[in-house]
Amino acid sequence: MMKTSSHLFLALAALFLCSCATVTTLRVDAISAPQAQSGRIYCVVPANPDTSPKDLRFIEAARFVENALSERGYTRVEGSAGADVILALDAAIGKPENITRTSPQPVYAEEGGYYRVARVRVTDKNGRASYVRTTVWSPPYSRLIGTVDSSYTETIYEKRLALTAFANTDASAEDLPQLWSVVVLARDSGGDLRAVLPAMAVAAARYAESDTGGQVELRLKADEPEVLRVSGRTGPAQ
């Protein structure tokens, strides 16, 4: 019975841990041109002129954006000839930044830890009770007596995904009218941009053609169905 209970406890604990998916906190700032008429057929180009369209990191980020926008009714085409919108994409991670933080830490005092004399009741073979004196060790124990501020250094990275939509008119590249723009930021201790790109793409797609009036906060779980589809998975992480 004890063994069965232990197995059940471990199974429930594993299920609980699996259900605690990582939550990504994002800051989104979206703006759109007043009364702008934006099409839903687009091509993607690097926003940075130094980035090649064949750059593998750009290709991966563009794929995540394509998957996210397709859920909102957008269609991607290759080349600008058949596109209503030219979408400039920029995805980057900033340099590590060391930040000193302060947090309260518990302070404990150790008490006890001594020998004492105790009277112990014993019974002989005839059932007669008597008492003997013996030395007993009282182990020490810890007691919380307060807290003290402790400083530590944390390394923070800022990730950025920006989408800027231009109307594909006959004007020169410098004069293409801007339709809308979305900037998504993630700021945490994770140094892997690729790990959060699917969630950032989802956030950017949700606010495409919108105006947030400033930064808004969006929290997305790593196992949300839309994030999984954008990342190329269709079910819970294995």
mmCIF file of C-alpha atoms in Angstrom:
data_model
loop_
_atom_site.group_PDB
_atom_site.id
_atom_site.type_symbol
_atom_site.label_atom_id
_atom_site.label_comp_id
_atom_site.label_asym_id
_atom_site.label_seq_id
_atom_site.Cartn_x
_atom_site.Cartn_y
_atom_site.Cartn_z
ATOM 1 C CA MET A 1 0.000 0.000 0.000
ATOM 2 C CA MET A 2 2.828 2.349 0.897
ATOM 3 C CA LYS A 3 4.563 1.653 -2.426
ATOM 4 C CA THR A 4 1.372 2.345 -4.391
ATOM 5 C CA SER A 5 0.837 5.632 -2.558
ATOM 6 C CA SER A 6 4.420 6.696 -3.328
ATOM 7 C CA HIS A 7 3.951 5.977 -7.036
ATOM 8 C CA LEU A 8 0.686 7.942 -7.048
ATOM 9 C CA PHE A 9 2.366 10.897 -5.350
ATOM 10 C CA LEU A 10 5.224 10.924 -7.872
ATOM 11 C CA ALA A 11 2.798 10.741 -10.784
ATOM 12 C CA LEU A 12 0.751 13.660 -9.452
ATOM 13 C CA ALA A 13 3.914 15.673 -8.821
ATOM 14 C CA ALA A 14 5.127 15.061 -12.373
ATOM 15 C CA LEU A 15 1.729 16.099 -13.753
ATOM 16 C CA PHE A 16 1.833 19.297 -11.700
ATOM 17 C CA LEU A 17 5.327 20.196 -12.907
ATOM 18 C CA CYS A 18 4.398 19.587 -16.545
ATOM 19 C CA SER A 19 1.351 21.860 -16.173
ATOM 20 C CA CYS A 20 3.503 24.761 -14.957
ATOM 21 C CA ALA A 21 4.415 26.081 -18.386
ATOM 22 C CA THR A 22 6.845 28.950 -18.750
ATOM 23 C CA VAL A 23 5.133 32.330 -18.985
ATOM 24 C CA THR A 24 6.704 35.026 -21.161
ATOM 25 C CA THR A 25 5.927 38.640 -20.284
ATOM 26 C CA LEU A 26 5.972 40.888 -23.347
ATOM 27 C CA ARG A 27 5.650 44.615 -23.852
ATOM 28 C CA VAL A 28 3.881 45.605 -27.063
ATOM 29 C CA ASP A 29 3.752 49.041 -28.686
ATOM 30 C CA ALA A 30 1.622 49.232 -31.826
ATOM 31 C CA ILE A 31 0.673 52.216 -33.984
ATOM 32 C CA SER A 32 -1.220 52.560 -37.256
ATOM 33 C CA ALA A 33 -1.778 55.365 -39.741
ATOM 34 C CA PRO A 34 -5.235 56.969 -39.468
ATOM 35 C CA GLN A 35 -7.691 55.523 -41.999
ATOM 36 C CA ALA A 36 -4.915 53.489 -43.617
ATOM 37 C CA GLN A 37 -6.107 50.754 -45.966
ATOM 38 C CA SER A 38 -3.828 47.775 -45.402
ATOM 39 C CA GLY A 39 -3.964 44.684 -47.580
ATOM 40 C CA ARG A 40 -3.552 41.129 -46.364
ATOM 41 C CA ILE A 41 -1.094 39.895 -49.015
ATOM 42 C CA TYR A 42 2.469 40.705 -48.058
ATOM 43 C CA CYS A 43 6.134 39.945 -48.615
ATOM 44 C CA VAL A 44 8.802 40.088 -45.924
ATOM 45 C CA VAL A 45 12.137 41.874 -46.173
ATOM 46 C CA PRO A 46 14.874 42.484 -43.584
ATOM 47 C CA ALA A 47 14.519 45.854 -41.872
ATOM 48 C CA ASN A 48 18.291 45.985 -41.423
ATOM 49 C CA PRO A 49 19.998 46.657 -44.791
ATOM 50 C CA ASP A 50 23.021 44.696 -43.553
ATOM 51 C CA THR A 51 20.928 41.534 -43.148
ATOM 52 C CA SER A 52 20.625 39.265 -46.159
ATOM 53 C CA PRO A 53 17.215 37.759 -47.018
ATOM 54 C CA LYS A 54 19.076 34.437 -47.041
ATOM 55 C CA ASP A 55 20.294 34.872 -43.465
ATOM 56 C CA LEU A 56 19.187 31.790 -41.515
ATOM 57 C CA ARG A 57 18.114 33.733 -38.451
ATOM 58 C CA PHE A 58 16.023 36.082 -40.574
ATOM 59 C CA ILE A 59 14.446 33.127 -42.385
ATOM 60 C CA GLU A 60 13.474 31.487 -39.080
ATOM 61 C CA ALA A 61 12.015 34.705 -37.642
ATOM 62 C CA ALA A 62 10.105 35.312 -40.882
ATOM 63 C CA ARG A 63 8.660 31.789 -40.689
ATOM 64 C CA PHE A 64 7.354 32.410 -37.164
ATOM 65 C CA VAL A 65 5.836 35.726 -38.285
ATOM 66 C CA GLU A 66 4.266 34.037 -41.320
ATOM 67 C CA ASN A 67 2.692 31.350 -39.129
ATOM 68 C CA ALA A 68 1.361 33.946 -36.695
ATOM 69 C CA LEU A 69 -0.040 36.269 -39.374
ATOM 70 C CA SER A 70 -1.703 33.382 -41.205
ATOM 71 C CA GLU A 71 -3.889 32.914 -38.121
ATOM 72 C CA ARG A 72 -5.090 36.487 -38.672
ATOM 73 C CA GLY A 73 -5.917 36.036 -42.353
ATOM 74 C CA TYR A 74 -2.666 37.259 -43.908
ATOM 75 C CA THR A 75 -1.006 35.552 -46.879
ATOM 76 C CA ARG A 76 2.702 35.686 -47.585
ATOM 77 C CA VAL A 77 4.095 35.777 -51.120
ATOM 78 C CA GLU A 78 7.634 35.733 -52.429
ATOM 79 C CA GLY A 79 8.690 39.015 -53.969
ATOM 80 C CA SER A 80 6.888 42.344 -53.955
ATOM 81 C CA ALA A 81 5.207 41.984 -57.359
ATOM 82 C CA GLY A 82 2.053 40.334 -56.012
ATOM 83 C CA ALA A 83 2.058 41.930 -52.560
ATOM 84 C CA ASP A 84 -0.203 44.647 -51.204
ATOM 85 C CA VAL A 85 2.114 45.213 -48.256
ATOM 86 C CA ILE A 86 5.868 45.130 -47.798
ATOM 87 C CA LEU A 87 6.664 44.018 -44.276
ATOM 88 C CA ALA A 88 10.041 44.991 -42.810
ATOM 89 C CA LEU A 89 11.122 42.550 -40.100
ATOM 90 C CA ASP A 90 13.742 43.073 -37.426
ATOM 91 C CA ALA A 91 14.570 40.560 -34.673
ATOM 92 C CA ALA A 92 17.488 41.093 -32.313
ATOM 93 C CA ILE A 93 18.780 40.560 -28.802
ATOM 94 C CA GLY A 94 20.642 43.216 -26.857
ATOM 95 C CA LYS A 95 23.933 42.922 -25.039
ATOM 96 C CA PRO A 96 23.832 41.404 -21.552
ATOM 97 C CA GLU A 97 23.140 43.963 -18.844
ATOM 98 C CA ASN A 98 24.102 43.325 -15.227
ATOM 99 C CA ILE A 99 21.561 44.619 -12.727
ATOM 100 C CA THR A 100 21.967 44.658 -8.964
ATOM 101 C CA ARG A 101 18.820 43.721 -7.090
ATOM 102 C CA THR A 102 17.970 43.569 -3.392
ATOM 103 C CA SER A 103 15.739 40.993 -1.771
ATOM 104 C CA PRO A 104 14.919 40.115 1.856
ATOM 105 C CA GLN A 105 16.568 36.954 3.157
ATOM 106 C CA PRO A 106 15.408 35.110 6.291
ATOM 107 C CA VAL A 107 17.619 35.104 9.387
ATOM 108 C CA TYR A 108 17.473 32.120 11.738
ATOM 109 C CA ALA A 109 18.785 31.653 15.263
ATOM 110 C CA GLU A 110 19.840 28.224 16.480
ATOM 111 C CA GLU A 111 18.527 27.237 19.871
ATOM 112 C CA GLY A 112 18.782 24.124 21.986
ATOM 113 C CA GLY A 113 21.552 21.603 21.615
ATOM 114 C CA TYR A 114 22.215 20.404 25.153
ATOM 115 C CA TYR A 115 22.093 17.328 27.389
ATOM 116 C CA ARG A 116 19.505 16.978 30.138
ATOM 117 C CA VAL A 117 18.745 14.418 32.834
ATOM 118 C CA ALA A 118 15.414 12.622 32.481
ATOM 119 C CA ARG A 119 13.528 10.033 34.530
ATOM 120 C CA VAL A 120 12.585 6.990 32.449
ATOM 121 C CA ARG A 121 9.990 4.442 33.576
ATOM 122 C CA VAL A 122 11.142 0.815 33.278
ATOM 123 C CA THR A 123 9.412 -2.471 34.108
ATOM 124 C CA ASP A 124 11.150 -5.582 35.397
ATOM 125 C CA LYS A 125 10.294 -9.190 34.493
ATOM 126 C CA ASN A 126 7.742 -9.344 37.270
ATOM 127 C CA GLY A 127 5.885 -6.303 35.988
ATOM 128 C CA ARG A 128 7.049 -3.991 38.735
ATOM 129 C CA ALA A 129 7.702 -0.414 37.575
ATOM 130 C CA SER A 130 10.528 1.779 38.659
ATOM 131 C CA TYR A 131 12.312 4.871 37.413
ATOM 132 C CA VAL A 132 15.896 5.400 36.406
ATOM 133 C CA ARG A 133 17.780 8.542 35.632
ATOM 134 C CA THR A 134 19.407 8.866 32.202
ATOM 135 C CA THR A 135 21.052 11.558 30.134
ATOM 136 C CA VAL A 136 19.087 12.699 27.060
ATOM 137 C CA TRP A 137 20.379 14.851 24.179
ATOM 138 C CA SER A 138 18.050 17.685 23.086
ATOM 139 C CA PRO A 139 18.976 18.486 19.471
ATOM 140 C CA PRO A 140 19.245 22.089 18.303
ATOM 141 C CA TYR A 141 16.531 23.740 16.191
ATOM 142 C CA SER A 142 16.319 26.898 14.101
ATOM 143 C CA ARG A 143 13.902 29.744 14.765
ATOM 144 C CA LEU A 144 13.123 32.606 12.377
ATOM 145 C CA ILE A 145 14.047 35.880 14.051
ATOM 146 C CA GLY A 146 13.749 38.312 11.133
ATOM 147 C CA THR A 147 15.012 39.222 7.669
ATOM 148 C CA VAL A 148 17.953 41.124 6.229
ATOM 149 C CA ASP A 149 18.304 42.733 2.788
ATOM 150 C CA SER A 150 20.703 40.880 0.511
ATOM 151 C CA SER A 151 22.047 42.147 -2.819
ATOM 152 C CA TYR A 152 22.691 40.002 -5.873
ATOM 153 C CA THR A 153 23.555 40.606 -9.520
ATOM 154 C CA GLU A 154 21.301 39.365 -12.332
ATOM 155 C CA THR A 155 22.136 39.364 -16.047
ATOM 156 C CA ILE A 156 19.260 40.712 -18.162
ATOM 157 C CA TYR A 157 18.753 40.520 -21.937
ATOM 158 C CA GLU A 158 16.324 42.580 -23.984
ATOM 159 C CA LYS A 159 14.855 40.875 -27.049
ATOM 160 C CA ARG A 160 13.134 42.832 -29.793
ATOM 161 C CA LEU A 161 10.818 41.923 -32.645
ATOM 162 C CA ALA A 162 9.619 44.749 -34.872
ATOM 163 C CA LEU A 163 7.258 44.640 -37.853
ATOM 164 C CA THR A 164 6.724 47.712 -40.028
ATOM 165 C CA ALA A 165 4.172 47.564 -42.851
ATOM 166 C CA PHE A 166 4.487 49.727 -45.973
ATOM 167 C CA ALA A 167 1.944 50.076 -48.769
ATOM 168 C CA ASN A 168 3.343 48.545 -51.951
ATOM 169 C CA THR A 169 2.775 51.533 -54.242
ATOM 170 C CA ASP A 170 4.588 52.608 -57.361
ATOM 171 C CA ALA A 171 6.509 55.271 -55.459
ATOM 172 C CA SER A 172 10.206 55.003 -54.757
ATOM 173 C CA ALA A 173 11.313 52.918 -51.752
ATOM 174 C CA GLU A 174 11.977 56.046 -49.702
ATOM 175 C CA ASP A 175 8.410 57.284 -50.210
ATOM 176 C CA LEU A 176 6.457 54.129 -49.456
ATOM 177 C CA PRO A 177 3.662 55.119 -47.074
ATOM 178 C CA GLN A 178 3.853 53.445 -43.689
ATOM 179 C CA LEU A 179 0.651 51.641 -42.709
ATOM 180 C CA TRP A 180 1.321 50.230 -39.255
ATOM 181 C CA SER A 181 4.126 49.204 -36.938
ATOM 182 C CA VAL A 182 4.394 46.799 -34.001
ATOM 183 C CA VAL A 183 7.339 46.551 -31.599
ATOM 184 C CA VAL A 184 7.462 43.631 -29.161
ATOM 185 C CA LEU A 185 9.984 43.579 -26.311
ATOM 186 C CA ALA A 186 10.910 40.825 -23.858
ATOM 187 C CA ARG A 187 13.252 41.597 -20.990
ATOM 188 C CA ASP A 188 14.435 38.744 -18.784
ATOM 189 C CA SER A 189 17.437 36.636 -17.792
ATOM 190 C CA GLY A 190 17.136 34.247 -20.739
ATOM 191 C CA GLY A 191 19.845 34.707 -23.331
ATOM 192 C CA ASP A 192 18.100 32.726 -26.087
ATOM 193 C CA LEU A 193 16.182 34.881 -28.576
ATOM 194 C CA ARG A 194 14.932 31.864 -30.523
ATOM 195 C CA ALA A 195 13.148 30.480 -27.469
ATOM 196 C CA VAL A 196 10.777 33.463 -27.255
ATOM 197 C CA LEU A 197 10.418 34.347 -30.959
ATOM 198 C CA PRO A 198 7.214 32.288 -31.437
ATOM 199 C CA ALA A 199 5.508 34.097 -28.541
ATOM 200 C CA MET A 200 6.780 37.456 -29.807
ATOM 201 C CA ALA A 201 5.448 36.679 -33.294
ATOM 202 C CA VAL A 202 2.039 35.829 -31.808
ATOM 203 C CA ALA A 203 2.000 39.153 -29.948
ATOM 204 C CA ALA A 204 2.999 41.096 -33.060
ATOM 205 C CA ALA A 205 0.271 39.433 -35.141
ATOM 206 C CA ARG A 206 -2.398 40.114 -32.518
ATOM 207 C CA TYR A 207 -1.654 43.837 -32.603
ATOM 208 C CA ALA A 208 -1.069 44.225 -36.350
ATOM 209 C CA GLU A 209 -2.970 47.228 -37.737
ATOM 210 C CA SER A 210 -3.775 48.315 -34.161
ATOM 211 C CA ASP A 211 -2.900 51.327 -32.046
ATOM 212 C CA THR A 212 -2.148 50.579 -28.400
ATOM 213 C CA GLY A 213 -1.641 54.222 -27.446
ATOM 214 C CA GLY A 214 1.614 53.237 -25.752
ATOM 215 C CA GLN A 215 3.137 50.083 -24.327
ATOM 216 C CA VAL A 216 0.822 47.337 -23.145
ATOM 217 C CA GLU A 217 1.748 44.132 -21.343
ATOM 218 C CA LEU A 218 0.924 40.683 -22.697
ATOM 219 C CA ARG A 219 1.629 37.389 -20.934
ATOM 220 C CA LEU A 220 1.797 34.219 -23.005
ATOM 221 C CA LYS A 221 2.372 30.630 -21.888
ATOM 222 C CA ALA A 222 4.813 28.503 -23.865
ATOM 223 C CA ASP A 223 2.187 25.764 -24.255
ATOM 224 C CA GLU A 224 -0.640 27.969 -25.530
ATOM 225 C CA PRO A 225 -2.093 26.402 -28.722
ATOM 226 C CA GLU A 226 -1.357 29.464 -30.857
ATOM 227 C CA VAL A 227 2.258 29.665 -29.677
ATOM 228 C CA LEU A 228 2.730 25.948 -30.356
ATOM 229 C CA ARG A 229 1.310 26.266 -33.877
ATOM 230 C CA VAL A 230 3.510 29.258 -34.652
ATOM 231 C CA SER A 231 6.580 27.380 -33.441
ATOM 232 C CA GLY A 232 5.706 24.433 -35.699
ATOM 233 C CA ARG A 233 4.314 22.172 -32.970
ATOM 234 C CA THR A 234 0.683 21.164 -32.689
ATOM 235 C CA GLY A 235 0.542 19.710 -29.197
ATOM 236 C CA PRO A 236 2.023 20.054 -25.729
ATOM 237 C CA ALA A 237 5.795 20.043 -25.450
ATOM 238 C CA GLN A 238 7.197 16.558 -25.017
#
